[in-house]
Coordinates of C-alpha atoms in Angstrom, one line a residue:
M1 CA 3.1 -4.4 9.7
K2 CA 5.7 -4.8 12.3
T3 CA 7.9 -1.7 12.0
T4 CA 7.3 0.0 8.7
N5 CA 5.6 -0.6 5.4
R6 CA 3.6 1.7 3.3
A7 CA 5.0 4.6 5.3
G8 CA 8.0 4.3 7.5
L9 CA 9.2 4.4 11.1
H10 CA 6.8 3.1 13.7
S11 CA 6.3 5.8 16.2
V12 CA 6.4 5.3 20.0
K13 CA 2.8 6.3 20.1
L14 CA 1.8 3.6 17.7
L15 CA 3.8 1.0 19.5
I16 CA 2.0 1.8 22.6
A17 CA -1.3 1.8 20.8
S18 CA -0.5 -1.6 19.3
A19 CA 0.3 -3.0 22.7
V20 CA -3.0 -1.7 24.0
A21 CA -4.8 -3.2 21.0
L22 CA -3.2 -6.6 21.5
S23 CA -4.4 -6.6 25.1
A24 CA -7.9 -5.3 24.2
L25 CA -8.3 -7.8 21.4
G26 CA -7.5 -10.8 23.6
G27 CA -11.2 -11.2 24.7
S28 CA -14.0 -12.5 22.7
A29 CA -15.5 -9.1 22.1
S30 CA -14.6 -5.5 22.5
A31 CA -16.3 -3.2 24.9
A32 CA -18.7 -0.5 23.7
G33 CA -17.1 2.8 23.0
E34 CA -14.0 1.3 21.5
L35 CA -12.8 0.9 18.0
N36 CA -10.1 -1.5 16.9
L37 CA -8.2 -0.8 13.7
Y38 CA -6.0 -3.2 11.7
N39 CA -3.7 -1.4 9.3
W40 CA -0.2 -1.3 7.8
S41 CA 2.2 0.0 10.4
N42 CA 2.8 3.8 10.5
Y43 CA 0.1 4.2 7.9
F44 CA -2.3 6.1 10.1
A45 CA -1.7 9.6 11.6
P46 CA -1.5 9.6 15.4
E47 CA -3.1 13.0 15.2
L48 CA -6.2 11.4 13.7
L49 CA -6.4 8.9 16.5
E50 CA -6.4 11.7 19.1
R51 CA -8.8 13.8 17.1
Y52 CA -11.4 11.0 16.7
E53 CA -11.2 10.1 20.4
K54 CA -11.6 13.8 21.3
E55 CA -14.6 14.4 18.9
T56 CA -16.4 11.2 19.7
G57 CA -15.3 9.9 23.1
T58 CA -14.5 6.6 21.5
K59 CA -11.2 4.9 22.4
V60 CA -9.3 3.9 19.3
N61 CA -6.8 1.0 19.4
I62 CA -4.6 0.1 16.4
D63 CA -2.7 -3.1 15.5
S64 CA -0.6 -3.7 12.4
F65 CA 0.0 -6.4 9.7
A66 CA 3.0 -7.0 7.6
S67 CA 1.4 -8.0 4.3
E68 CA -2.0 -8.4 2.7
E69 CA -1.5 -12.1 2.9
D70 CA -1.2 -11.8 6.6
L71 CA -4.3 -9.7 6.8
L72 CA -6.3 -12.2 4.8
A73 CA -5.1 -15.2 6.7
K74 CA -5.9 -13.5 10.1
L75 CA -9.5 -12.8 9.1
Q76 CA -10.0 -16.1 7.4
A77 CA -8.9 -17.8 10.7
G78 CA -11.6 -15.7 12.5
G79 CA -9.0 -13.9 14.6
G80 CA -8.6 -10.3 15.7
G81 CA -11.9 -8.8 16.7
Y82 CA -11.2 -5.8 14.5
D83 CA -13.8 -3.2 13.6
V84 CA -12.0 -1.4 10.7
I85 CA -9.4 -2.8 8.3
F86 CA -7.3 -1.3 5.5
P87 CA -6.9 -3.8 2.7
G88 CA -5.7 -3.2 -0.8
T89 CA -7.8 -3.8 -3.9
T90 CA -6.7 -7.4 -4.5
T91 CA -7.6 -8.4 -1.0
L92 CA -10.8 -6.4 -1.0
G93 CA -12.1 -8.4 -4.0
V94 CA -11.3 -11.7 -2.3
M95 CA -13.0 -10.6 0.9
V96 CA -16.2 -9.5 -0.9
E97 CA -16.3 -12.8 -2.8
K98 CA -15.9 -14.8 0.4
G99 CA -18.5 -12.8 2.3
M100 CA -15.9 -11.6 4.9
L101 CA -17.0 -8.0 5.0
A102 CA -20.0 -6.1 6.4
K103 CA -22.2 -4.4 3.8
I104 CA -22.0 -0.9 5.2
D105 CA -23.4 1.0 2.2
V106 CA -20.6 3.5 1.9
N107 CA -22.4 4.9 -1.1
Q108 CA -25.2 6.1 1.2
M109 CA -23.0 7.7 3.7
E110 CA -23.1 11.5 4.1
N111 CA -19.5 12.1 3.1
F112 CA -19.6 9.9 0.1
K113 CA -20.4 13.0 -1.9
N114 CA -16.9 14.2 -1.2
L115 CA -15.2 11.5 -3.2
L116 CA -13.5 12.3 -6.5
P117 CA -15.5 10.7 -9.4
A118 CA -12.7 8.1 -10.2
F119 CA -13.0 6.6 -6.7
T120 CA -16.8 6.2 -6.5
T121 CA -16.3 2.7 -7.8
I122 CA -13.6 0.1 -7.5
A123 CA -13.0 -3.4 -9.0
G124 CA -14.5 -6.0 -6.7
D125 CA -16.8 -3.4 -5.0
E126 CA -18.3 -1.6 -7.9
D127 CA -21.2 0.0 -6.0
R128 CA -19.0 0.9 -3.0
A129 CA -21.2 -1.1 -0.7
Y130 CA -18.3 -2.5 1.3
S131 CA -15.4 0.0 1.1
A132 CA -14.3 3.6 1.1
P133 CA -11.0 4.7 -0.5
Y134 CA -8.1 5.5 1.9
M135 CA -4.8 6.2 0.2
W136 CA -3.7 5.6 -3.4
G137 CA -0.3 5.5 -5.0
T138 CA 2.1 3.7 -7.2
T139 CA 4.9 1.0 -7.0
G140 CA 8.1 1.9 -8.7
F141 CA 11.6 2.1 -7.4
S142 CA 13.8 4.7 -5.8
Y143 CA 17.6 5.2 -6.1
D144 CA 20.2 7.4 -4.5
P145 CA 22.2 9.2 -7.3
E146 CA 25.3 9.3 -5.1
M147 CA 25.4 5.5 -5.0
V148 CA 24.7 4.5 -8.6
P149 CA 27.2 4.6 -11.6
G150 CA 27.1 8.0 -13.3
G151 CA 24.5 9.3 -10.9
A152 CA 21.4 8.2 -13.0
L153 CA 19.5 5.0 -13.9
E154 CA 17.2 4.2 -16.7
E155 CA 13.5 4.5 -16.2
S156 CA 13.1 0.8 -16.6
W157 CA 12.6 -2.3 -14.5
K158 CA 15.8 -3.5 -16.1
E159 CA 17.8 -1.7 -13.4
M160 CA 16.1 -4.0 -10.8
F161 CA 15.8 -7.3 -12.6
E162 CA 19.2 -7.1 -14.5
P163 CA 21.2 -4.9 -12.2
R164 CA 24.5 -3.4 -13.2
D165 CA 27.5 -5.2 -11.7
E166 CA 28.2 -2.3 -9.4
L167 CA 24.7 -2.6 -8.0
K168 CA 24.5 -6.3 -7.4
G169 CA 23.8 -6.9 -3.8
K170 CA 22.8 -3.3 -3.3
I171 CA 19.2 -3.6 -4.4
A172 CA 16.2 -4.4 -2.3
M173 CA 12.7 -5.7 -3.3
L174 CA 9.4 -5.4 -1.6
N175 CA 8.2 -8.6 0.0
E176 CA 4.7 -8.2 -1.6
M177 CA 3.7 -10.9 -4.0
S178 CA 1.4 -8.8 -6.2
D179 CA 3.9 -6.0 -6.6
V180 CA 6.8 -8.2 -7.4
W181 CA 4.8 -10.4 -9.8
N182 CA 3.4 -7.3 -11.6
A183 CA 6.7 -5.7 -12.1
A184 CA 8.2 -8.9 -13.5
A185 CA 5.2 -9.3 -15.8
F186 CA 5.5 -5.8 -17.1
Y187 CA 9.2 -6.2 -17.8
T188 CA 8.8 -9.6 -19.6
G189 CA 5.8 -8.3 -21.5
V190 CA 3.6 -11.0 -20.0
S191 CA 0.0 -10.2 -18.9
K192 CA -0.2 -9.9 -15.2
C193 CA -3.4 -12.0 -15.4
T194 CA -1.8 -14.7 -17.5
E195 CA -3.1 -18.3 -17.2
D196 CA -0.3 -19.8 -19.3
P197 CA 2.2 -21.9 -17.2
A198 CA 4.9 -21.1 -19.8
E199 CA 4.5 -17.4 -19.3
A200 CA 4.5 -17.9 -15.5
Q201 CA 7.7 -19.8 -15.9
K202 CA 9.2 -16.9 -17.8
I203 CA 8.4 -14.6 -14.8
L204 CA 9.9 -17.2 -12.4
D205 CA 13.1 -17.5 -14.4
L206 CA 13.5 -13.7 -14.3
L207 CA 13.0 -13.6 -10.6
M208 CA 15.2 -16.5 -9.8
A209 CA 18.0 -15.0 -11.9
Q210 CA 17.6 -11.7 -10.0
K211 CA 17.5 -13.3 -6.6
P212 CA 21.2 -13.7 -5.9
H213 CA 21.7 -10.0 -6.5
V214 CA 18.9 -8.9 -4.1
K215 CA 20.1 -7.8 -0.6
L216 CA 16.7 -8.6 0.9
Y217 CA 12.9 -8.8 0.2
S218 CA 11.2 -6.6 2.8
N219 CA 8.2 -4.3 3.3
D220 CA 9.6 -3.1 6.6
G221 CA 12.2 -0.3 6.9
T222 CA 12.2 0.7 3.3
I223 CA 12.6 4.4 4.3
D224 CA 15.3 3.9 6.9
R225 CA 17.2 1.5 4.6
M226 CA 17.4 4.1 1.9
I227 CA 18.3 7.0 4.3
A228 CA 21.1 4.9 5.9
G229 CA 22.5 4.0 2.5
E230 CA 22.1 0.2 3.1
V231 CA 21.0 -0.2 -0.5
A232 CA 21.4 2.0 -3.5
V233 CA 18.1 1.0 -5.2
H234 CA 14.8 -0.1 -3.6
M235 CA 11.5 -1.2 -5.0
Q236 CA 9.3 1.1 -3.2
W237 CA 5.8 2.7 -2.8
N238 CA 5.8 6.3 -3.9
G239 CA 4.8 7.7 -0.4
A240 CA 7.7 5.9 1.2
S241 CA 10.0 7.5 -1.5
H242 CA 8.6 10.9 -0.6
R243 CA 9.5 10.3 3.0
V244 CA 13.0 9.3 2.1
K245 CA 13.4 12.7 0.4
E246 CA 12.7 14.4 3.7
K247 CA 16.3 13.3 4.7
K248 CA 17.8 12.7 1.2
P249 CA 16.2 15.3 -1.2
N250 CA 18.2 14.0 -4.2
V251 CA 16.7 10.5 -4.1
V252 CA 14.9 9.8 -7.4
Y253 CA 11.6 7.9 -7.7
V254 CA 11.2 6.0 -11.0
Y255 CA 8.0 5.2 -12.9
P256 CA 9.3 2.3 -15.0
K257 CA 8.4 2.7 -18.7
E258 CA 7.3 -1.0 -19.0
G259 CA 4.5 -0.3 -16.5
T260 CA 4.0 0.9 -13.0
T261 CA 1.4 -0.5 -10.6
F262 CA -1.3 1.9 -9.6
W263 CA -3.0 0.8 -6.4
T264 CA -5.7 1.9 -4.0
D265 CA -6.0 1.0 -0.3
V266 CA -9.4 1.0 1.2
I267 CA -11.2 1.2 4.5
A268 CA -13.6 -1.7 5.2
V269 CA -15.4 -3.4 8.1
P270 CA -15.2 -7.2 8.8
K271 CA -18.6 -8.9 8.9
D272 CA -18.1 -9.8 12.6
A273 CA -17.0 -6.4 13.7
P274 CA -17.8 -6.0 17.5
N275 CA -18.6 -2.3 17.1
L276 CA -20.3 -2.1 13.7
E277 CA -22.2 1.2 14.1
E278 CA -19.1 2.9 15.5
A279 CA -17.1 1.5 12.6
K280 CA -19.5 3.0 10.1
K281 CA -19.3 6.4 11.7
F282 CA -15.5 6.2 11.5
V283 CA -15.6 5.3 7.8
N284 CA -17.8 8.3 7.1
W285 CA -15.5 10.5 9.1
M286 CA -12.5 9.5 7.1
M287 CA -14.1 10.8 3.9
S288 CA -14.1 14.4 5.1
P289 CA -11.6 16.7 3.4
E290 CA -9.6 17.9 6.3
V291 CA -9.3 14.4 7.8
A292 CA -8.2 12.9 4.5
A293 CA -5.6 15.7 4.1
I294 CA -4.2 14.9 7.6
A295 CA -3.9 11.3 6.6
S296 CA -2.1 12.2 3.3
N297 CA 0.3 14.7 5.1
Y298 CA 1.3 11.9 7.4
T299 CA 1.6 9.0 5.0
G300 CA 2.9 10.8 2.0
Y301 CA 0.3 9.4 -0.3
S302 CA -2.6 11.0 -2.2
N303 CA -6.2 10.6 -1.0
A304 CA -9.5 10.4 -2.9
V305 CA -11.4 13.3 -1.3
A306 CA -12.3 16.4 -3.1
G307 CA -11.5 19.6 -1.2
S308 CA -8.6 18.1 0.7
G309 CA -6.0 19.9 -1.5
E310 CA -6.2 23.1 0.5
F311 CA -5.1 21.3 3.6
L312 CA -2.1 19.4 2.0
K313 CA 1.5 20.3 2.7
E314 CA 3.2 22.1 -0.1
D315 CA 6.1 19.5 -0.3
L316 CA 3.5 16.8 -1.0
R317 CA 1.9 18.7 -3.8
A318 CA 5.3 19.5 -5.3
D319 CA 6.9 16.0 -5.2
P320 CA 6.6 14.1 -8.6
A321 CA 6.7 10.9 -6.6
V322 CA 3.4 11.8 -5.1
N323 CA 1.9 14.1 -7.7
T324 CA 2.5 12.0 -10.9
P325 CA 3.7 14.1 -13.8
E326 CA 1.3 14.0 -16.8
E327 CA 3.9 12.4 -19.1
Y328 CA 4.0 9.3 -16.9
N329 CA 0.2 8.7 -16.8
D330 CA 0.4 6.2 -19.7
R331 CA 2.8 4.1 -17.6
L332 CA 0.3 3.5 -14.8
R333 CA -1.4 0.1 -14.7
A334 CA -4.6 -0.2 -12.7
F335 CA -5.7 -3.2 -10.8
E336 CA -7.2 -6.1 -12.7
N337 CA -9.3 -8.9 -11.1
C338 CA -7.4 -11.9 -12.4
S339 CA -8.9 -15.4 -12.7
P340 CA -8.4 -18.0 -10.0
A341 CA -6.2 -19.9 -12.5
S342 CA -4.0 -16.8 -12.9
K343 CA -3.8 -16.2 -9.1
D344 CA -2.8 -19.9 -8.6
L345 CA 0.1 -19.5 -11.0
R346 CA 1.2 -16.3 -9.2
E347 CA 1.1 -18.1 -5.8
K348 CA 3.1 -21.0 -7.2
V349 CA 5.8 -18.7 -8.6
W350 CA 5.9 -16.7 -5.3
T351 CA 6.3 -19.9 -3.2
K352 CA 9.2 -21.2 -5.4
L353 CA 10.9 -17.8 -5.3
K354 CA 10.7 -17.6 -1.5
S355 CA 11.6 -21.2 -0.8

């Protein structure tokens, strides 16, 4: 991601690291003793980069992508020379199906025992042969009470898709196909894996009716945008909402009652990774409790490693945007591996919306 996505501001250190990565990745292969990461921007703690380099003597470079579509396209084109990537569940399944990932047998790694039971398997990589969990979270929306009528909004996607007159032009959507599609599907009562063109048209009609009232579609700058008051309501990942609260404590994160996407990002290794063995060591290292906690403390998202809780910041544990209240558990909707026909409909709707 170019400036901010899952997390927020792109630090100077990461900008420098990205520049180094671009230079280093220009050749046909990376030198031994280096590790090249490809991740959402500002979604990896600089402290961990320094720590890994200090502990192993391996130089770590990092580059960023703006969306999972960009990540997939880059790897399909054979570009990058990356050793470790951080895709979401949907992209993971595609990469496994297309043979784009190295089989690194995560389930045999020393630190695999540290994973919480719910994360020892995942759709598309049921045996955890190709991926380890990174961060997990939800996609809802945030609003600033000082900028909305009456200071409160319904816990419903209606506030986004049929905004009140006072909020028209003051809402922002993510520029992520699966998140937008899922939210629209939840609101219309359509299965997010529908294969029915008529149901897909229903989703498209909703999105096209909403479009004139959307200030912008963007994964970048979601935190800064809310802090600056550029929009009153923003479709947002929960960790980003948590980081908005560091500057605006009264901002509210909503788990819409019609359904809230529950997602997991993973750590994987491309099949042509120049530094395969080093990449495997890195993946194992990321499953240690203290390392996972440092990642969570930086990104504002939960991790999947048991024992990491004692290292987490108190504000992270106390924020309902991150630590989902029990009463909202039935609103969470997990990933489903939809059919090719369903995915094709989704892509057609997205193309029409963005044209």
